[in-house]
Amino acid sequence: MRISIQHLTKVFPSRTKGGKAVHAVEDMNIEIPSGQLVGLLGPSGCGKSTTLFMLSGLETATSGKILFDDQDVTTLAAEKRGVGLVFQNYALYPHMTVQQNIRFPLDNMRINREEGNARALDAARLVQIEDLMARKPHELSGGQQQRVAIARALVKMPNVLLLDEPLSNLDARLRLQTREEIKRIQRTTGITTVFVTHDQEEAMSICDIMVVMKLGVVQQIGAPQHIYDDPNNLFVANFLGTPPINIFKGKIQGGKAYIGEEAVGDAPYGDREVYVGIRPEGFIYNPQGALTLNVDHIEVMGRDKSVVSTHESSTKPTVRSIIDSDVALPEGAEQLKFDIKPYKLFLFDAETEERLR
Amino acid sequence: MMEENDNIGTPQEPPKKHNKFVQYFINLGARIKGWFVDKYTAVKDFFCGLFHKKTEEEKALEYSGPQLSRGEKFRRGLKSQSGWLFVAPALVLMAVFTFYPIIAAFVNSFKQSYSGMTGKFNGWGIDNFVRVLKGDTGTGGADFVQCLVNTLILTFISVPLSTLLALLISVALNSIKRVQKAYQTILFLPYLTNALAMGAVFATFFKIIGTQNNTETVGLVNIVLGWFGVDPIDWVGLRSPHWQIGSLSIPWAKYVVTIIYEVWSGLPFKILILFSAMQSINKQYYDAAKVDGASRWTVLWHITAPMIMPQISYLLVTGIMGGMKQYSAIVGLFGVTMGQDYDMGTMVGYLYNYIELGQTGYAFAGSLILFVIIMIITYFNNKITKKRTTYR
Ligand SMILES: Nc1ncnc2c1ncn2[C@@H]1O[C@H](COP(=O)(O)OP(=O)(O)O)[C@@H](O)[C@H]1O
Ligand SMILES: [Mg+2]
């Protein structure tokens, strides 16, 4: 199922008299090709869940349109859209067994018991919980509950699968495992899937298409790697990547980008104040390098080492540069000099915070 | 589990197998006994500890800090047992007003021809029980079986009915967005009104008041029925229709009135409980149900009701308990004679009736039987609710 989101807007009236209305989603436009896994990424409160609920039909859009293939579903009731929804805290019915939970959507479709059970079992197999069918939700671990919720969403063979922060209630290990699982399930079923998360690593690792949002406004849409390598603005650059990008206050003068008095790269743009963003992997150690950093300490972690240093123009307390662990660094040096890989350096207008390119 | 422990170290006797019902009371007894033993030991320890002169060894073992004065010791002792001080007044009151009467009722029910005035009685025996159950009290008072049947029928119809109605009304109330508060208040009003007064008003609604110019003046209910061509029914009066089964009378018209009254007066509290329980159900369950295409009916029976099952069974249990003790509503509706020849008598009404007649022996016996019946009902209540209350 192809999804087309056109000028979608959601305004919540203010809860108090005379308060300000909340613009949860503002003029959103996304085209999602059939069978893709799309990640909605953004900090908490940026309107991801609201978008998802509008797709599911639980929230009505204030304006704009949602098309499934060529059908306008903007005002269609939730149960008629054929979507499967997985809630952040799963919303499994505590008094029903796993099987009853999974079968619930089928029961509502008046599918007979035998077929219902068979399909519930299929869905359970897909998420590998077929041995837990007789249990109640409270007898399951978080990860298992999560799978039940996914099975329940999948069992009716939805056109669209919607997942609201499906991994946020899992511990770190399980989260890693489960996100692979979600990817696998999505590949197997080929269902167009929209997936909400505030964890950029999660989104980066499993999405085909990533949508970065901030305060209800879409910032950038594209393949995760592409967005990482070519961010539209300071917010996106800052939001993606672990460890995060280093940001310096700087300026452009005569076609060169400066951090302090040191020129770190070419900048064929007019003179102005800028933010200079350098990805941690963008540093090359060179005793005659362009940028001088005051070393705080060095962390060695297997393949690479991390130089943690300070710089007076940095907007963050520390600057982190990651270099290959074979690169020999002078023992106990207080300052180190680095060259900057041009494609790992981004310039943002200090005022608009938009990328200069 | 207790049995296993008791068997440790003693010659192995095969543990007696009781049926579940008996076992329940045995366990109950053991628990009650355990409670008293616990308290007794605690009290004993407290006082012994206070007055016991300790040997040097004990002192060394117990407390290695600075020497304590007797006053300080007393204070510490009190502190460690201070819970007792708080429950003491309640315990005393309960002893006087609860435990003593229970025991006295038990003892007195076996005194034959007991006179409450003089305290004289004519030997011990189960004469009271036999006469009560046979309906052979020879005083023209209420009939025990009639009262029992009335109580059971009224309770087991009106309590489930009003709980069900309360559930439906709460669901409706929960789906109202605007004037919810106002409705809530209106629905709660009957709760604040006196049962006798309400009963009297109800009776007037249903009454045939008298004859005027050869037409009967009737209450509101009969007027409304009249619109549909139904002849006036004497719902609460002397000509009230009833069925007769042997010596048992089934005054169905009066039952209808009583049940309507009980349901109506029971609603507010039940709605209050169920409504607030519903409000605390996570909205996401309903969202999930909506996406999954559940109908309103499915949502009510498969989501809302199971989620508030603890509250529903609480209402059923307390409702049935209350129903077994109903009396004032009957008086309000049918007067102190509880209908005609006590045909609307209830169990508690029976007790009052015989106390009033000076036949306290029958009242004691009746109360003991009532006690046993309530125990039995409680047993099944517990059984059923244990299964249904927790969805865990
Ligand atoms: N029902 C509602 N009424 C009013 N404001 C809401 C409602 N739901 C969400 N919001 C507001 O809309 C914004 C976006 O919320 P949400 O979509 O839940 O964010 P996210 O899922 O990205 O954390 C938030 O500011 C939130 O407070
Ligand atoms: Mg959210």
GROMACS .gro file of C-alpha atoms in nm, chain A:
model
  357
    1MET     CA    1   0.000   0.000   0.000
    2ARG     CA    2   0.136   0.338  -0.102
    3ILE     CA    3   0.082   0.617   0.150
    4SER     CA    4   0.062   0.977   0.052
    5ILE     CA    5   0.050   1.246   0.318
    6GLN     CA    6  -0.042   1.587   0.182
    7HIS     CA    7  -0.031   1.913   0.378
    8LEU     CA    8  -0.134   1.722   0.687
    9THR     CA    9  -0.188   1.948   0.988
   10LYS     CA   10  -0.311   1.883   1.339
   11VAL     CA   11  -0.394   2.160   1.580
   12PHE     CA   12  -0.507   2.073   1.931
   13PRO     CA   13  -0.723   2.345   2.086
   14SER     CA   14  -0.568   2.474   2.405
   15ARG     CA   15  -0.667   2.289   2.720
   16THR     CA   16  -0.708   2.606   2.922
   17LYS     CA   17  -0.918   2.904   2.831
   18GLY     CA   18  -0.718   3.166   2.647
   19GLY     CA   19  -0.416   2.937   2.623
   20LYS     CA   20  -0.230   2.871   2.303
   21ALA     CA   21  -0.341   2.600   2.065
   22VAL     CA   22  -0.083   2.327   2.007
   23HIS     CA   23   0.029   2.280   1.649
   24ALA     CA   24   0.127   1.917   1.684
   25VAL     CA   25   0.180   1.860   1.312
   26GLU     CA   26   0.232   2.137   1.059
   27ASP     CA   27   0.190   2.102   0.681
   28MET     CA   28   0.341   1.756   0.652
   29ASN     CA   29   0.411   1.614   0.306
   30ILE     CA   30   0.545   1.262   0.267
   31GLU     CA   31   0.523   1.008  -0.014
   32ILE     CA   32   0.577   0.652   0.106
   33PRO     CA   33   0.624   0.388  -0.165
   34SER     CA   34   0.460   0.052  -0.108
   35GLY     CA   35   0.642  -0.200   0.108
   36GLN     CA   36   0.882   0.045   0.268
   37LEU     CA   37   0.983   0.078   0.630
   38VAL     CA   38   0.955   0.440   0.725
   39GLY     CA   39   1.089   0.585   1.048
   40LEU     CA   40   0.942   0.899   1.202
   41LEU     CA   41   1.222   1.042   1.409
   42GLY     CA   42   1.227   1.338   1.639
   43PRO     CA   43   1.256   1.442   2.001
   44SER     CA   44   0.968   1.376   2.239
   45GLY     CA   45   0.665   1.598   2.178
   46CYS     CA   46   0.743   1.674   1.813
   47GLY     CA   47   0.419   1.521   1.686
   48LYS     CA   48   0.528   1.171   1.585
   49SER     CA   49   0.252   0.988   1.771
   50THR     CA   50  -0.003   1.241   1.652
   51THR     CA   51   0.100   1.172   1.293
   52LEU     CA   52   0.071   0.799   1.352
   53PHE     CA   53  -0.271   0.833   1.512
   54MET     CA   54  -0.392   1.038   1.218
   55LEU     CA   55  -0.271   0.763   0.986
   56SER     CA   56  -0.458   0.507   1.196
   57GLY     CA   57  -0.774   0.714   1.214
   58LEU     CA   58  -0.771   0.756   1.591
   59GLU     CA   59  -0.708   1.129   1.550
   60THR     CA   60  -0.880   1.340   1.289
   61ALA     CA   61  -0.669   1.571   1.079
   62THR     CA   62  -0.730   1.943   1.117
   63SER     CA   63  -0.650   1.989   0.749
   64GLY     CA   64  -0.466   1.811   0.471
   65LYS     CA   65  -0.511   1.468   0.322
   66ILE     CA   66  -0.404   1.111   0.370
   67LEU     CA   67  -0.420   0.873   0.073
   68PHE     CA   68  -0.377   0.497   0.087
   69ASP     CA   69  -0.293   0.407  -0.272
   70ASP     CA   70  -0.542   0.634  -0.446
   71GLN     CA   71  -0.813   0.621  -0.181
   72ASP     CA   72  -0.862   0.927   0.033
   73VAL     CA   73  -0.886   0.791   0.388
   74THR     CA   74  -0.861   1.123   0.569
   75THR     CA   75  -1.207   1.094   0.721
   76LEU     CA   76  -1.240   0.716   0.712
   77ALA     CA   77  -1.309   0.549   1.049
   78ALA     CA   78  -1.017   0.369   1.208
   79GLU     CA   79  -1.165   0.021   1.178
   80LYS     CA   80  -1.222   0.065   0.806
   81ARG     CA   81  -0.866   0.161   0.721
   82GLY     CA   82  -0.718  -0.182   0.766
   83VAL     CA   83  -0.424  -0.065   0.971
   84GLY     CA   84  -0.245  -0.255   1.242
   85LEU     CA   85  -0.131  -0.039   1.531
   86VAL     CA   86   0.121  -0.123   1.799
   87PHE     CA   87   0.106   0.108   2.097
   88GLN     CA   88   0.400   0.236   2.291
   89ASN     CA   89   0.297   0.038   2.599
   90TYR     CA   90   0.143  -0.239   2.387
   91ALA     CA   91  -0.214  -0.204   2.525
   92LEU     CA   92  -0.253  -0.580   2.554
   93TYR     CA   93  -0.576  -0.677   2.725
   94PRO     CA   94  -0.463  -0.805   3.065
   95HIS     CA   95  -0.755  -1.041   3.116
   96MET     CA   96  -0.711  -1.221   2.785
   97THR     CA   97  -0.458  -1.486   2.701
   98VAL     CA   98  -0.200  -1.427   2.432
   99GLN     CA   99  -0.411  -1.622   2.190
  100GLN     CA  100  -0.726  -1.428   2.274
  101ASN     CA  101  -0.535  -1.104   2.239
  102ILE     CA  102  -0.403  -1.195   1.897
  103ARG     CA  103  -0.738  -1.328   1.783
  104PHE     CA  104  -0.929  -1.024   1.903
  105PRO     CA  105  -0.922  -0.835   1.568
  106LEU     CA  106  -1.035  -1.152   1.389
  107ASP     CA  107  -1.318  -1.209   1.633
  108ASN     CA  108  -1.437  -0.861   1.554
  109MET     CA  109  -1.432  -0.948   1.185
  110ARG     CA  110  -1.654  -1.248   1.267
  111ILE     CA  111  -1.399  -1.491   1.136
  112ASN     CA  112  -1.481  -1.839   1.260
  113ARG     CA  113  -1.295  -1.985   1.551
  114GLU     CA  114  -1.098  -2.243   1.358
  115GLU     CA  115  -0.962  -2.005   1.100
  116GLY     CA  116  -0.910  -1.744   1.370
  117ASN     CA  117  -0.697  -1.980   1.573
  118ALA     CA  118  -0.500  -2.087   1.269
  119ARG     CA  119  -0.427  -1.731   1.167
  120ALA     CA  120  -0.342  -1.634   1.525
  121LEU     CA  121  -0.095  -1.919   1.532
  122ASP     CA  122   0.059  -1.806   1.203
  123ALA     CA  123   0.102  -1.456   1.334
  124ALA     CA  124   0.247  -1.592   1.658
  125ARG     CA  125   0.495  -1.803   1.461
  126LEU     CA  126   0.605  -1.502   1.265
  127VAL     CA  127   0.707  -1.327   1.587
  128GLN     CA  128   0.815  -1.654   1.751
  129ILE     CA  129   0.578  -1.667   2.044
  130GLU     CA  130   0.377  -1.972   1.944
  131ASP     CA  131   0.471  -2.144   2.272
  132LEU     CA  132   0.320  -1.867   2.483
  133MET     CA  133  -0.034  -1.873   2.349
  134ALA     CA  134  -0.196  -1.979   2.677
  135ARG     CA  135  -0.025  -1.718   2.892
  136LYS     CA  136  -0.163  -1.390   3.014
  137PRO     CA  137   0.027  -1.071   2.931
  138HIS     CA  138   0.157  -1.026   3.286
  139GLU     CA  139   0.329  -1.361   3.257
  140LEU     CA  140   0.541  -1.235   2.970
  141SER     CA  141   0.860  -1.034   2.957
  142GLY     CA  142   0.858  -0.691   2.797
  143GLY     CA  143   1.001  -0.828   2.474
  144GLN     CA  144   0.743  -1.103   2.457
  145GLN     CA  145   0.460  -0.860   2.521
  146GLN     CA  146   0.596  -0.649   2.242
  147ARG     CA  147   0.584  -0.946   2.006
  148VAL     CA  148   0.227  -1.024   2.106
  149ALA     CA  149   0.134  -0.666   2.027
  150ILE     CA  150   0.297  -0.698   1.686
  151ALA     CA  151   0.125  -1.028   1.622
  152ARG     CA  152  -0.208  -0.873   1.712
  153ALA     CA  153  -0.144  -0.592   1.467
  154LEU     CA  154  -0.034  -0.831   1.192
  155VAL     CA  155  -0.299  -1.099   1.229
  156LYS     CA  156  -0.562  -0.918   1.027
  157MET     CA  157  -0.313  -0.872   0.743
  158PRO     CA  158  -0.323  -0.495   0.755
  159ASN     CA  159  -0.250  -0.270   0.460
  160VAL     CA  160  -0.033  -0.058   0.680
  161LEU     CA  161   0.151  -0.140   1.001
  162LEU     CA  162   0.200   0.144   1.246
  163LEU     CA  163   0.436   0.118   1.541
  164ASP     CA  164   0.454   0.382   1.812
  165GLU     CA  165   0.792   0.372   1.982
  166PRO     CA  166   0.781  -0.007   1.981
  167LEU     CA  167   1.118  -0.050   2.143
  168SER     CA  168   1.122   0.223   2.403
  169ASN     CA  169   1.003  -0.004   2.684
  170LEU     CA  170   1.269  -0.268   2.625
  171ASP     CA  171   1.613  -0.289   2.778
  172ALA     CA  172   1.912  -0.206   2.562
  173ARG     CA  173   1.999  -0.560   2.454
  174LEU     CA  174   1.647  -0.658   2.374
  175ARG     CA  175   1.600  -0.337   2.186
  176LEU     CA  176   1.885  -0.425   1.953
  177GLN     CA  177   1.752  -0.773   1.898
  178THR     CA  178   1.393  -0.665   1.851
  179ARG     CA  179   1.471  -0.398   1.599
  180GLU     CA  180   1.634  -0.659   1.377
  181GLU     CA  181   1.324  -0.866   1.432
  182ILE     CA  182   1.094  -0.586   1.323
  183LYS     CA  183   1.303  -0.539   1.013
  184ARG     CA  184   1.280  -0.910   0.939
  185ILE     CA  185   0.905  -0.922   0.992
  186GLN     CA  186   0.856  -0.620   0.773
  187ARG     CA  187   1.067  -0.777   0.497
  188THR     CA  188   0.880  -1.109   0.522
  189THR     CA  189   0.536  -0.955   0.511
  190GLY     CA  190   0.615  -0.668   0.278
  191ILE     CA  191   0.366  -0.450   0.464
  192THR     CA  192   0.419  -0.077   0.436
  193THR     CA  193   0.530   0.015   0.784
  194VAL     CA  194   0.556   0.344   0.968
  195PHE     CA  195   0.763   0.333   1.278
  196VAL     CA  196   0.798   0.607   1.537
  197THR     CA  197   1.105   0.657   1.748
  198HIS     CA  198   1.300   0.924   1.926
  199ASP     CA  199   1.615   0.712   1.907
  200GLN     CA  200   1.817   0.811   1.602
  201GLU     CA  201   2.033   0.502   1.613
  202GLU     CA  202   1.724   0.284   1.600
  203ALA     CA  203   1.584   0.477   1.307
  204MET     CA  204   1.917   0.483   1.125
  205SER     CA  205   1.964   0.111   1.159
  206ILE     CA  206   1.635  -0.022   1.025
  207CYS     CA  207   1.457   0.237   0.813
  208ASP     CA  208   1.438   0.253   0.438
  209ILE     CA  209   1.318   0.608   0.461
  210MET     CA  210   1.367   0.836   0.755
  211VAL     CA  211   1.159   1.143   0.835
  212VAL     CA  212   1.317   1.382   1.083
  213MET     CA  213   1.071   1.605   1.267
  214LYS     CA  214   1.101   1.899   1.502
  215LEU     CA  215   0.810   2.077   1.670
  216GLY     CA  216   0.558   1.933   1.427
  217VAL     CA  217   0.753   2.033   1.119
  218VAL     CA  218   0.932   1.788   0.891
  219GLN     CA  219   1.299   1.878   0.867
  220GLN     CA  220   1.428   1.625   0.619
  221ILE     CA  221   1.318   1.309   0.442
  222GLY     CA  222   1.547   1.053   0.287
  223ALA     CA  223   1.753   0.741   0.328
  224PRO     CA  224   1.917   0.739   0.672
  225GLN     CA  225   2.274   0.741   0.542
  226HIS     CA  226   2.192   1.019   0.302
  227ILE     CA  227   2.047   1.236   0.576
  228TYR     CA  228   2.346   1.164   0.795
  229ASP     CA  229   2.589   1.261   0.520
  230ASP     CA  230   2.393   1.556   0.396
  231PRO     CA  231   2.185   1.717   0.671
  232ASN     CA  232   1.958   2.005   0.582
  233ASN     CA  233   2.014   2.204   0.896
  234LEU     CA  234   2.185   2.224   1.231
  235PHE     CA  235   1.902   2.041   1.410
  236VAL     CA  236   1.919   1.737   1.183
  237ALA     CA  237   2.299   1.727   1.190
  238ASN     CA  238   2.290   1.748   1.568
  239PHE     CA  239   2.018   1.490   1.610
  240LEU     CA  240   2.180   1.215   1.405
  241GLY     CA  241   2.493   1.026   1.492
  242THR     CA  242   2.652   0.868   1.797
  243PRO     CA  243   2.868   1.011   1.923
  244PRO     CA  244   2.702   1.334   1.813
  245ILE     CA  245   2.851   1.585   1.576
  246ASN     CA  246   3.088   1.851   1.714
  247ILE     CA  247   2.962   2.203   1.668
  248PHE     CA  248   3.186   2.512   1.673
  249LYS     CA  249   3.108   2.876   1.646
  250GLY     CA  250   3.295   3.009   1.345
  251LYS     CA  251   3.291   3.241   1.052
  252ILE     CA  252   3.340   3.252   0.678
  253GLN     CA  253   3.594   3.497   0.547
  254GLY     CA  254   3.717   3.517   0.192
  255GLY     CA  255   3.592   3.173   0.094
  256LYS     CA  256   3.744   2.997   0.394
  257ALA     CA  257   3.569   2.862   0.702
  258TYR     CA  258   3.738   2.961   1.028
  259ILE     CA  259   3.717   2.822   1.376
  260GLY     CA  260   3.883   3.085   1.588
  261GLU     CA  261   4.181   3.196   1.379
  262GLU     CA  262   4.229   2.859   1.213
  263ALA     CA  263   4.095   2.791   0.864
  264VAL     CA  264   3.944   2.444   0.858
  265GLY     CA  265   3.802   2.421   0.507
  266ASP     CA  266   3.683   2.587   0.191
  267ALA     CA  267   3.361   2.784   0.203
  268PRO     CA  268   3.258   2.934  -0.130
  269TYR     CA  269   2.983   3.137   0.032
  270GLY     CA  270   2.958   3.500   0.134
  271ASP     CA  271   3.124   3.618   0.457
  272ARG     CA  272   2.908   3.557   0.766
  273GLU     CA  273   2.886   3.403   1.111
  274VAL     CA  274   2.838   3.028   1.096
  275TYR     CA  275   2.821   2.711   1.296
  276VAL     CA  276   3.082   2.463   1.187
  277GLY     CA  277   2.977   2.101   1.231
  278ILE     CA  278   3.242   1.830   1.219
  279ARG     CA  279   3.149   1.462   1.254
  280PRO     CA  280   3.369   1.280   1.506
  281GLU     CA  281   3.504   1.058   1.229
  282GLY     CA  282   3.599   1.365   1.024
  283PHE     CA  283   3.935   1.429   1.194
  284ILE     CA  284   4.274   1.326   1.053
  285TYR     CA  285   4.570   1.353   1.286
  286ASN     CA  286   4.841   1.569   1.139
  287PRO     CA  287   5.113   1.749   1.340
  288GLN     CA  288   5.079   2.033   1.091
  289GLY     CA  289   4.696   2.010   1.084
  290ALA     CA  290   4.448   2.293   1.050
  291LEU     CA  291   4.264   2.272   1.386
  292THR     CA  292   4.425   2.266   1.729
  293LEU     CA  293   4.243   2.088   2.013
  294ASN     CA  294   4.327   2.086   2.383
  295VAL     CA  295   4.339   1.721   2.477
  296ASP     CA  296   4.152   1.618   2.787
  297HIS     CA  297   4.193   1.242   2.764
  298ILE     CA  298   4.201   0.959   2.512
  299GLU     CA  299   3.972   0.658   2.514
  300VAL     CA  300   4.089   0.348   2.328
  301MET     CA  301   3.810   0.114   2.225
  302GLY     CA  302   3.926  -0.170   2.003
  303ARG     CA  303   3.927  -0.056   1.645
  304ASP     CA  304   3.948   0.311   1.713
  305LYS     CA  305   4.039   0.567   1.970
  306SER     CA  306   3.847   0.863   2.079
  307VAL     CA  307   4.024   1.186   2.154
  308VAL     CA  308   3.821   1.387   2.400
  309SER     CA  309   3.931   1.747   2.401
  310THR     CA  310   3.813   2.100   2.453
  311HIS     CA  311   3.804   2.405   2.232
  312GLU     CA  312   3.695   2.752   2.322
  313SER     CA  313   3.469   2.782   2.018
  314SER     CA  314   3.293   2.454   2.075
  315THR     CA  315   2.926   2.485   2.167
  316LYS     CA  316   2.950   2.164   2.368
  317PRO     CA  317   3.167   2.101   2.673
  318THR     CA  318   3.390   1.855   2.487
  319VAL     CA  319   3.498   1.783   2.133
  320ARG     CA  320   3.517   1.419   2.037
  321SER     CA  321   3.728   1.298   1.748
  322ILE     CA  322   3.749   0.935   1.649
  323ILE     CA  323   4.060   0.811   1.473
  324ASP     CA  324   4.195   0.472   1.376
  325SER     CA  325   4.367   0.299   1.667
  326ASP     CA  326   4.681   0.235   1.457
  327VAL     CA  327   4.744   0.607   1.424
  328ALA     CA  328   5.022   0.685   1.667
  329LEU     CA  329   4.961   0.991   1.879
  330PRO     CA  330   5.243   1.161   2.074
  331GLU     CA  331   5.239   1.048   2.438
  332GLY     CA  332   5.098   1.296   2.687
  333ALA     CA  333   5.056   1.575   2.434
  334GLU     CA  334   4.846   1.863   2.564
  335GLN     CA  335   4.748   1.982   2.222
  336LEU     CA  336   4.690   1.791   1.900
  337LYS     CA  337   4.639   1.920   1.550
  338PHE     CA  338   4.396   1.772   1.300
  339ASP     CA  339   4.302   1.811   0.937
  340ILE     CA  340   3.933   1.795   0.861
  341LYS     CA  341   3.779   1.570   0.595
  342PRO     CA  342   3.583   1.816   0.377
  343TYR     CA  343   3.282   1.584   0.336
  344LYS     CA  344   3.249   1.549   0.715
  345LEU     CA  345   3.239   1.923   0.766
  346PHE     CA  346   2.911   2.111   0.742
  347LEU     CA  347   2.851   2.484   0.759
  348PHE     CA  348   2.530   2.628   0.896
  349ASP     CA  349   2.420   2.987   0.883
  350ALA     CA  350   2.439   3.116   1.242
  351GLU     CA  351   2.106   3.289   1.213
  352THR     CA  352   1.882   3.053   1.016
  353GLU     CA  353   2.076   2.741   1.117
  354GLU     CA  354   2.022   2.623   0.760
  355ARG     CA  355   2.298   2.434   0.588
  356LEU     CA  356   2.520   2.632   0.348
  357ARG     CA  357   2.578   2.436   0.031
   0.00000   0.00000   0.00000
